[in-house]
Amino acid sequence: MRLLLGPQDPHPFTGMDVPWLLAERARTRRDHPFIIWEPFDSPPVSLSYGQFLHRVGRVAGGLARRGVRQGEYVLIHMENSLECLLAWYACTWIGAVAVTTNARAADDELTYYADHCGAVCAITQPRFAARVAASCKGLRWMVVTDNDAGTPVSGATDAASSWASLDAEAPPMRPHDPLAPCSVQFTSGTTSRPKAVLWTHANALWGARINAVHEDLRPDDVHLVHLPLFHTNAQAYSVLATLWIGATAVVQPRFSTSRFWPVSLAHGCTWTSMIGFCTKALMTIDVPAHHRYRMWGMGAIAHPLEQHFGIKTLGWWGMTETITHGIVSSPYLSAVNGAIGRPAPEYEIAIVDNDERPVRESRAIAPGGSGHLLIRGVRGLSLFREYLGNAKATADSFDPEGWFRTGDRVNLLEDGTIQFGDRDKDMLKVGGENVAASEIERVIMLVPGVGECAIVAKKHAMLDEVPVAFVLPAANAPADLSARIAAACAAQLADFKQPREIRMVSELPRSTLEKIAKAELRKQLIAETPKATS
């Protein structure tokens, strides 16, 4: 089995790339609405496929005029916006690599993102402009939009750095190369810094095509996009899949409980991706009797939600590294409540025990068992190409047979469906965001006076989990150590990564080899939960 796509290999997207797909849809669905931008503080803007292609070409011309070349990296640090989408697709037009970053990132994280990929320029919005300029010193230039995710901003932006400066005649499309680098997303792992996941154009097209199939999307669907565009879910599960099928995407700045149903009803939305935070919020308000949703994509089949909202739920599992769902349910088959589905036909899936023998040597888990989830596909097509600038992390993520180690545990149910078990114990899920405990621990350990620390997850009613810091002070620690830790975390970490509690302890529980026994700390937090909610 070929595990890495080569330039001479025939594959589903030979002679194609993202601009090719956009141009194809503009030809076949020219006047059909593609993007309906629904800002919170100004009227909606609707762009047909033909109009969107024209606007993308003009932004691509502006990037080229300002000297951006094929293969160079462009930092896109923005909340959901029309400009965010135009910038991403314009980068693909000229062969630049779009680097989308979390809009909630702290200054230290911004510096790392820009430096790690070698970004030559940045596109951002007024709210973030000063921080991007101060944190990303290596940029040749920066462009700032004239609004914050649709909210008008008073005061003129310098003409040289305004969004209008990217308006120029569209350049010719480059030769279509599906193996060329397309985009980068930073994803939390078990290392102290997020890894830069590099997608090829073939990866993006794979995500567009396979997501559309798994989600049973149709050309008359209207897909509400409220999750952040710097994540795979919104970018690939939603927008790229919509583009592939020729449907419509209604894009909001972010999820809004009060606006969800009015916007959905106004545009006749039929499909959206959901996370637990959103469904919990929507459970608190009335459900319109005549909405048009036929399906919600979820982390798992949720029969109670189906009954409450009158909407079919689709279970799935995927990662930034897999572009689409490696495990998915079928909208036409019954499924166990809580199951994420069955292995997708486009991938190989293995559920294995703790040893490191090859899969063929019978380390597979039998039905009813629990084990580590591995996935195998073709890098640069159905799996990400590499972790940019980190060959070791790329190599360490695959076993000798080419199986990608996901870091997740799953349960194989008796009927053959799969249920999500747990993440690597050093990973947290905070309101839909993946957070590595080591990211937070790295910051805390650099604070003078900290001897040791451990970050563990505490259950939260709305956010699923939040980080709690257990800190063992050094011998001469300052009296205000807790405040200094909080300040360091606020300066260097996005808000959702910052500990909700900082607990000073006189000792930390130990396991073998004197490692901190985080399992004992988790048990402590679980034992406290009834007291916290009583």
PDB file of N, CA and C in Angstrom, residues 341-376:
ATOM      1  N   GLY A 341     -20.253   5.931  14.999  1.00  0.00           N
ATOM      2  CA  GLY A 341     -20.473   5.346  13.689  1.00  0.00           C
ATOM      3  C   GLY A 341     -19.620   4.123  13.445  1.00  0.00           C
ATOM      4  N   ARG A 342     -19.345   3.875  12.167  1.00  0.00           N
ATOM      5  CA  ARG A 342     -18.510   2.758  11.723  1.00  0.00           C
ATOM      6  C   ARG A 342     -17.334   3.312  10.926  1.00  0.00           C
ATOM      7  N   PRO A 343     -16.282   2.505  10.723  1.00  0.00           N
ATOM      8  CA  PRO A 343     -15.150   2.992   9.925  1.00  0.00           C
ATOM      9  C   PRO A 343     -15.609   3.476   8.556  1.00  0.00           C
ATOM     10  N   ALA A 344     -15.165   4.664   8.167  1.00  0.00           N
ATOM     11  CA  ALA A 344     -15.502   5.194   6.845  1.00  0.00           C
ATOM     12  C   ALA A 344     -14.835   4.330   5.783  1.00  0.00           C
ATOM     13  N   PRO A 345     -15.513   4.051   4.671  1.00  0.00           N
ATOM     14  CA  PRO A 345     -14.939   3.188   3.632  1.00  0.00           C
ATOM     15  C   PRO A 345     -13.636   3.724   3.051  1.00  0.00           C
ATOM     16  N   GLU A 346     -13.379   5.016   3.192  1.00  0.00           N
ATOM     17  CA  GLU A 346     -12.197   5.624   2.576  1.00  0.00           C
ATOM     18  C   GLU A 346     -10.925   5.435   3.402  1.00  0.00           C
ATOM     19  N   TYR A 347     -11.037   4.855   4.605  1.00  0.00           N
ATOM     20  CA  TYR A 347      -9.883   4.708   5.492  1.00  0.00           C
ATOM     21  C   TYR A 347      -9.789   3.280   6.016  1.00  0.00           C
ATOM     22  N   GLU A 348      -8.619   2.954   6.550  1.00  0.00           N
ATOM     23  CA  GLU A 348      -8.459   1.756   7.371  1.00  0.00           C
ATOM     24  C   GLU A 348      -8.441   2.211   8.830  1.00  0.00           C
ATOM     25  N   ILE A 349      -9.171   1.482   9.661  1.00  0.00           N
ATOM     26  CA  ILE A 349      -9.256   1.795  11.085  1.00  0.00           C
ATOM     27  C   ILE A 349      -8.810   0.561  11.874  1.00  0.00           C
ATOM     28  N   ALA A 350      -8.038   0.788  12.928  1.00  0.00           N
ATOM     29  CA  ALA A 350      -7.660  -0.285  13.843  1.00  0.00           C
ATOM     30  C   ALA A 350      -7.863   0.187  15.275  1.00  0.00           C
ATOM     31  N   ILE A 351      -8.339  -0.722  16.117  1.00  0.00           N
ATOM     32  CA  ILE A 351      -8.475  -0.469  17.550  1.00  0.00           C
ATOM     33  C   ILE A 351      -7.587  -1.486  18.242  1.00  0.00           C
ATOM     34  N   VAL A 352      -6.566  -1.012  18.926  1.00  0.00           N
ATOM     35  CA  VAL A 352      -5.501  -1.906  19.380  1.00  0.00           C
ATOM     36  C   VAL A 352      -5.223  -1.727  20.869  1.00  0.00           C
ATOM     37  N   ASP A 353      -4.498  -2.714  21.425  1.00  0.00           N
ATOM     38  CA  ASP A 353      -4.152  -2.650  22.837  1.00  0.00           C
ATOM     39  C   ASP A 353      -2.897  -1.808  23.034  1.00  0.00           C
ATOM     40  N   ASN A 354      -2.287  -1.917  24.195  1.00  0.00           N
ATOM     41  CA  ASN A 354      -1.200  -1.003  24.557  1.00  0.00           C
ATOM     42  C   ASN A 354       0.161  -1.355  23.967  1.00  0.00           C
ATOM     43  N   ASP A 355       0.298  -2.540  23.369  1.00  0.00           N
ATOM     44  CA  ASP A 355       1.621  -2.907  22.859  1.00  0.00           C
ATOM     45  C   ASP A 355       1.902  -2.219  21.531  1.00  0.00           C
ATOM     46  N   GLU A 356       3.107  -2.379  21.037  1.00  0.00           N
ATOM     47  CA  GLU A 356       3.510  -1.718  19.792  1.00  0.00           C
ATOM     48  C   GLU A 356       3.841  -2.722  18.695  1.00  0.00           C
ATOM     49  N   ARG A 357       3.286  -3.929  18.788  1.00  0.00           N
ATOM     50  CA  ARG A 357       3.466  -4.886  17.702  1.00  0.00           C
ATOM     51  C   ARG A 357       2.615  -4.469  16.510  1.00  0.00           C
ATOM     52  N   PRO A 358       2.978  -4.934  15.303  1.00  0.00           N
ATOM     53  CA  PRO A 358       2.166  -4.581  14.131  1.00  0.00           C
ATOM     54  C   PRO A 358       0.725  -5.048  14.289  1.00  0.00           C
ATOM     55  N   VAL A 359      -0.176  -4.367  13.638  1.00  0.00           N
ATOM     56  CA  VAL A 359      -1.592  -4.704  13.709  1.00  0.00           C
ATOM     57  C   VAL A 359      -1.834  -6.141  13.281  1.00  0.00           C
ATOM     58  N   ARG A 360      -1.096  -6.618  12.292  1.00  0.00           N
ATOM     59  CA  ARG A 360      -1.332  -7.967  11.768  1.00  0.00           C
ATOM     60  C   ARG A 360      -1.017  -9.054  12.789  1.00  0.00           C
ATOM     61  N   GLU A 361      -0.309  -8.706  13.860  1.00  0.00           N
ATOM     62  CA  GLU A 361       0.053  -9.701  14.867  1.00  0.00           C
ATOM     63  C   GLU A 361      -0.975  -9.759  15.987  1.00  0.00           C
ATOM     64  N   SER A 362      -2.222  -9.651  15.610  1.00  0.00           N
ATOM     65  CA  SER A 362      -3.351  -9.914  16.501  1.00  0.00           C
ATOM     66  C   SER A 362      -3.354  -9.068  17.763  1.00  0.00           C
ATOM     67  N   ARG A 363      -3.105  -7.794  17.608  1.00  0.00           N
ATOM     68  CA  ARG A 363      -3.288  -6.930  18.769  1.00  0.00           C
ATOM     69  C   ARG A 363      -4.620  -6.192  18.679  1.00  0.00           C
ATOM     70  N   ALA A 364      -5.458  -6.573  17.729  1.00  0.00           N
ATOM     71  CA  ALA A 364      -6.734  -5.903  17.550  1.00  0.00           C
ATOM     72  C   ALA A 364      -7.683  -6.207  18.714  1.00  0.00           C
ATOM     73  N   ILE A 365      -8.559  -5.265  19.017  1.00  0.00           N
ATOM     74  CA  ILE A 365      -9.528  -5.400  20.095  1.00  0.00           C
ATOM     75  C   ILE A 365     -10.782  -6.095  19.570  1.00  0.00           C
ATOM     76  N   ALA A 366     -11.299  -7.056  20.338  1.00  0.00           N
ATOM     77  CA  ALA A 366     -12.519  -7.768  19.968  1.00  0.00           C
ATOM     78  C   ALA A 366     -13.737  -6.920  20.315  1.00  0.00           C
ATOM     79  N   PRO A 367     -14.892  -7.202  19.677  1.00  0.00           N
ATOM     80  CA  PRO A 367     -16.110  -6.476  20.024  1.00  0.00           C
ATOM     81  C   PRO A 367     -16.370  -6.508  21.524  1.00  0.00           C
ATOM     82  N   GLY A 368     -16.778  -5.352  22.050  1.00  0.00           N
ATOM     83  CA  GLY A 368     -16.982  -5.221  23.477  1.00  0.00           C
ATOM     84  C   GLY A 368     -15.776  -4.689  24.215  1.00  0.00           C
ATOM     85  N   GLY A 369     -14.654  -4.546  23.499  1.00  0.00           N
ATOM     86  CA  GLY A 369     -13.423  -4.077  24.130  1.00  0.00           C
ATOM     87  C   GLY A 369     -13.145  -2.615  23.870  1.00  0.00           C
ATOM     88  N   SER A 370     -12.092  -2.114  24.519  1.00  0.00           N
ATOM     89  CA  SER A 370     -11.675  -0.730  24.406  1.00  0.00           C
ATOM     90  C   SER A 370     -10.198  -0.681  24.065  1.00  0.00           C
ATOM     91  N   GLY A 371      -9.815   0.261  23.214  1.00  0.00           N
ATOM     92  CA  GLY A 371      -8.402   0.340  22.850  1.00  0.00           C
ATOM     93  C   GLY A 371      -8.041   1.646  22.185  1.00  0.00           C
ATOM     94  N   HIS A 372      -6.791   1.727  21.743  1.00  0.00           N
ATOM     95  CA  HIS A 372      -6.276   2.919  21.087  1.00  0.00           C
ATOM     96  C   HIS A 372      -6.709   2.928  19.622  1.00  0.00           C
ATOM     97  N   LEU A 373      -7.079   4.101  19.132  1.00  0.00           N
ATOM     98  CA  LEU A 373      -7.551   4.239  17.758  1.00  0.00           C
ATOM     99  C   LEU A 373      -6.404   4.600  16.833  1.00  0.00           C
ATOM    100  N   LEU A 374      -6.212   3.812  15.782  1.00  0.00           N
ATOM    101  CA  LEU A 374      -5.252   4.090  14.724  1.00  0.00           C
ATOM    102  C   LEU A 374      -6.019   4.244  13.417  1.00  0.00           C
ATOM    103  N   ILE A 375      -5.470   5.029  12.500  1.00  0.00           N
ATOM    104  CA  ILE A 375      -6.094   5.221  11.197  1.00  0.00           C
ATOM    105  C   ILE A 375      -5.011   5.210  10.135  1.00  0.00           C
ATOM    106  N   ARG A 376      -5.334   4.648   8.967  1.00  0.00           N
ATOM    107  CA  ARG A 376      -4.355   4.604   7.882  1.00  0.00           C
ATOM    108  C   ARG A 376      -4.999   5.075   6.585  1.00  0.00           C
TER     109      ARG A 376
END
